[in-house]
XYZ file of C-alpha atoms in Angstrom:
164
model
C 0.000 0.000 0.000
C 1.401 3.364 -1.048
C 1.696 6.060 1.616
C 0.356 9.571 1.020
C 3.802 11.098 0.536
C 4.712 8.709 -2.277
C 1.237 9.062 -3.725
C 1.594 12.864 -3.857
C 5.013 12.589 -5.496
C 3.697 10.178 -8.131
C 0.638 12.345 -8.657
C 2.757 15.474 -9.140
C 5.086 13.655 -11.551
C 2.243 12.181 -13.607
C 0.440 15.534 -13.690
C 3.710 17.181 -14.749
C 4.071 14.750 -17.643
C 0.484 15.397 -18.718
C 0.945 19.184 -18.405
C 4.194 19.007 -20.393
C 2.461 17.098 -23.201
C -0.367 19.658 -23.310
C 2.130 22.527 -23.243
C 4.138 20.939 -26.064
C 0.954 20.532 -28.106
C 0.178 24.216 -27.473
C 3.673 25.186 -28.675
C 3.350 23.049 -31.819
C -0.023 24.627 -32.618
C 1.450 28.108 -32.113
C 4.208 27.279 -34.624
C 1.528 26.220 -37.110
C -0.654 29.294 -36.559
C 1.978 32.044 -36.163
C 5.164 30.340 -37.323
C 6.999 33.521 -38.300
C 6.751 34.933 -34.771
C 7.580 31.608 -33.137
C 10.796 31.241 -35.168
C 12.167 34.437 -33.615
C 13.658 35.419 -30.277
C 10.212 36.753 -29.371
C 8.795 33.290 -30.020
C 11.411 31.749 -27.747
C 10.457 34.199 -24.994
C 6.755 33.357 -25.469
C 7.623 29.651 -25.209
C 9.648 30.185 -22.023
C 6.887 32.328 -20.521
C 4.189 29.785 -21.348
C 6.280 26.943 -19.897
C 6.840 28.776 -16.613
C 3.132 29.635 -16.412
C 2.278 26.000 -17.197
C 4.384 24.917 -14.214
C 2.716 27.517 -12.029
C -0.743 26.389 -13.178
C 0.232 22.791 -12.462
C 1.226 23.655 -8.898
C -2.030 25.586 -8.384
C -3.953 22.526 -9.582
C -1.933 20.303 -7.255
C -2.703 22.626 -4.344
C -6.434 22.627 -5.130
C -6.380 18.839 -5.374
C -4.798 18.669 -1.919
C -7.264 21.182 -0.488
C -10.446 19.384 -1.515
C -11.711 15.873 -2.098
C -15.068 16.683 -3.670
C -14.941 16.866 -7.501
C -17.769 19.400 -7.698
C -16.051 21.655 -5.163
C -12.778 21.364 -7.079
C -14.526 22.271 -10.352
C -16.201 25.252 -8.709
C -12.974 26.546 -7.187
C -11.080 26.062 -10.457
C -13.733 28.050 -12.339
C -13.639 30.869 -9.786
C -9.831 31.023 -9.869
C -9.525 30.759 -13.663
C -12.285 33.201 -14.549
C -11.604 35.550 -11.647
C -7.906 35.851 -12.403
C -8.641 36.220 -16.116
C -10.934 39.175 -15.441
C -8.624 40.785 -12.877
C -5.326 40.280 -14.689
C -6.011 41.446 -18.225
C -6.971 38.317 -20.159
C -10.446 39.513 -21.047
C -9.983 43.255 -20.659
C -6.618 44.849 -21.543
C -4.749 46.090 -18.474
C -4.814 49.652 -19.818
C -8.568 49.701 -19.166
C -8.457 48.207 -15.673
C -8.680 50.605 -12.706
C -5.692 50.896 -10.365
C -7.352 49.102 -7.411
C -8.046 46.087 -9.652
C -4.444 46.062 -10.883
C -3.176 46.218 -7.301
C -5.210 43.090 -6.481
C -4.065 41.455 -9.723
C -0.441 41.604 -8.540
C -1.138 38.781 -6.067
C -2.185 36.444 -8.905
C 0.197 34.483 -11.170
C -1.846 35.326 -14.289
C -0.924 38.985 -13.918
C 2.798 38.228 -14.242
C 2.266 35.873 -17.191
C 0.138 38.416 -19.067
C 2.537 41.212 -18.146
C 5.418 39.218 -19.644
C 3.454 38.540 -22.831
C 2.766 42.265 -23.148
C 6.453 43.034 -22.522
C 7.618 40.503 -25.122
C 5.329 42.104 -27.681
C 6.990 45.501 -27.171
C 10.660 44.439 -27.027
C 12.514 45.895 -30.001
C 16.110 45.202 -28.984
C 17.062 42.139 -26.971
C 19.507 43.095 -24.237
C 19.875 42.965 -20.466
C 17.737 46.062 -19.920
C 14.887 44.888 -22.145
C 14.896 41.375 -20.640
C 15.127 42.381 -16.959
C 11.346 42.888 -16.490
C 10.672 39.551 -18.226
C 13.190 37.772 -16.010
C 11.705 39.428 -12.911
C 8.193 38.296 -13.886
C 9.486 34.770 -14.533
C 11.148 34.625 -11.119
C 7.912 35.801 -9.498
C 5.998 32.987 -11.253
C 8.596 30.449 -10.105
C 8.277 31.750 -6.529
C 4.490 31.351 -6.779
C 5.068 27.747 -7.901
C 7.289 27.007 -4.912
C 4.751 28.593 -2.565
C 1.967 26.416 -4.002
C 4.109 23.275 -3.648
C 5.030 24.142 -0.046
C 1.362 24.811 0.789
C 0.413 21.488 -0.825
C 2.976 19.639 1.290
C 1.770 21.358 4.474
C -1.880 20.586 3.689
C -1.077 16.991 2.790
C 0.863 16.488 6.049
C -1.998 18.035 8.013
C -4.510 15.735 6.303
C -2.344 12.696 7.122
C -2.208 13.715 10.793
C -5.954 14.190 11.147
C -6.734 11.059 9.373
C-alpha cells in the first residue's frame, strides 16, 4: 500500500508529464498558426513564458487537489480562480482599461505576471539585459508562486495525514 507522501510525489510527476504534453501541443499549434513569430527570439520568450506559467498552473492545480476531495467543489474553485484571475489580470480586458485598485489586487495572482510578460515581449525591439530584466523578474515571481503552491500542498497533505 502506497503512503500519502509517495502518492503525492507520483501524482505530481504524472500531472507534470500530462501538463508538459499539453504545453508541447500548445507550442506546436502556435508554430503552425503564427510560425513567423515563433521562429524568432520573441517566439522563444513566449515559449519560455508559457512553460513557466504552465508549471505555475500545475502547482495551483496540485494545491487545489490537496485542499479538496469533492470533484464538484474542485470544479467550482477552479472556475472561480480561472475566470476571476482572467478578469482581474487582463486576459479579457486589456490592463490599460483596468482601474488601479483592480491592478493592485491582480499583482497577487500568477496570471498577472504571465500576461505582463506577454505584453512586454510584444513591445521588445532590442534584446539586451535592460529589455529582458522585467521579463526575467516576472518569470522569477511565477517560479516563486510555484514554490509557494508546492510548499502549501505539502503542508496541507501532512496536516490531512495527521488528522486522518
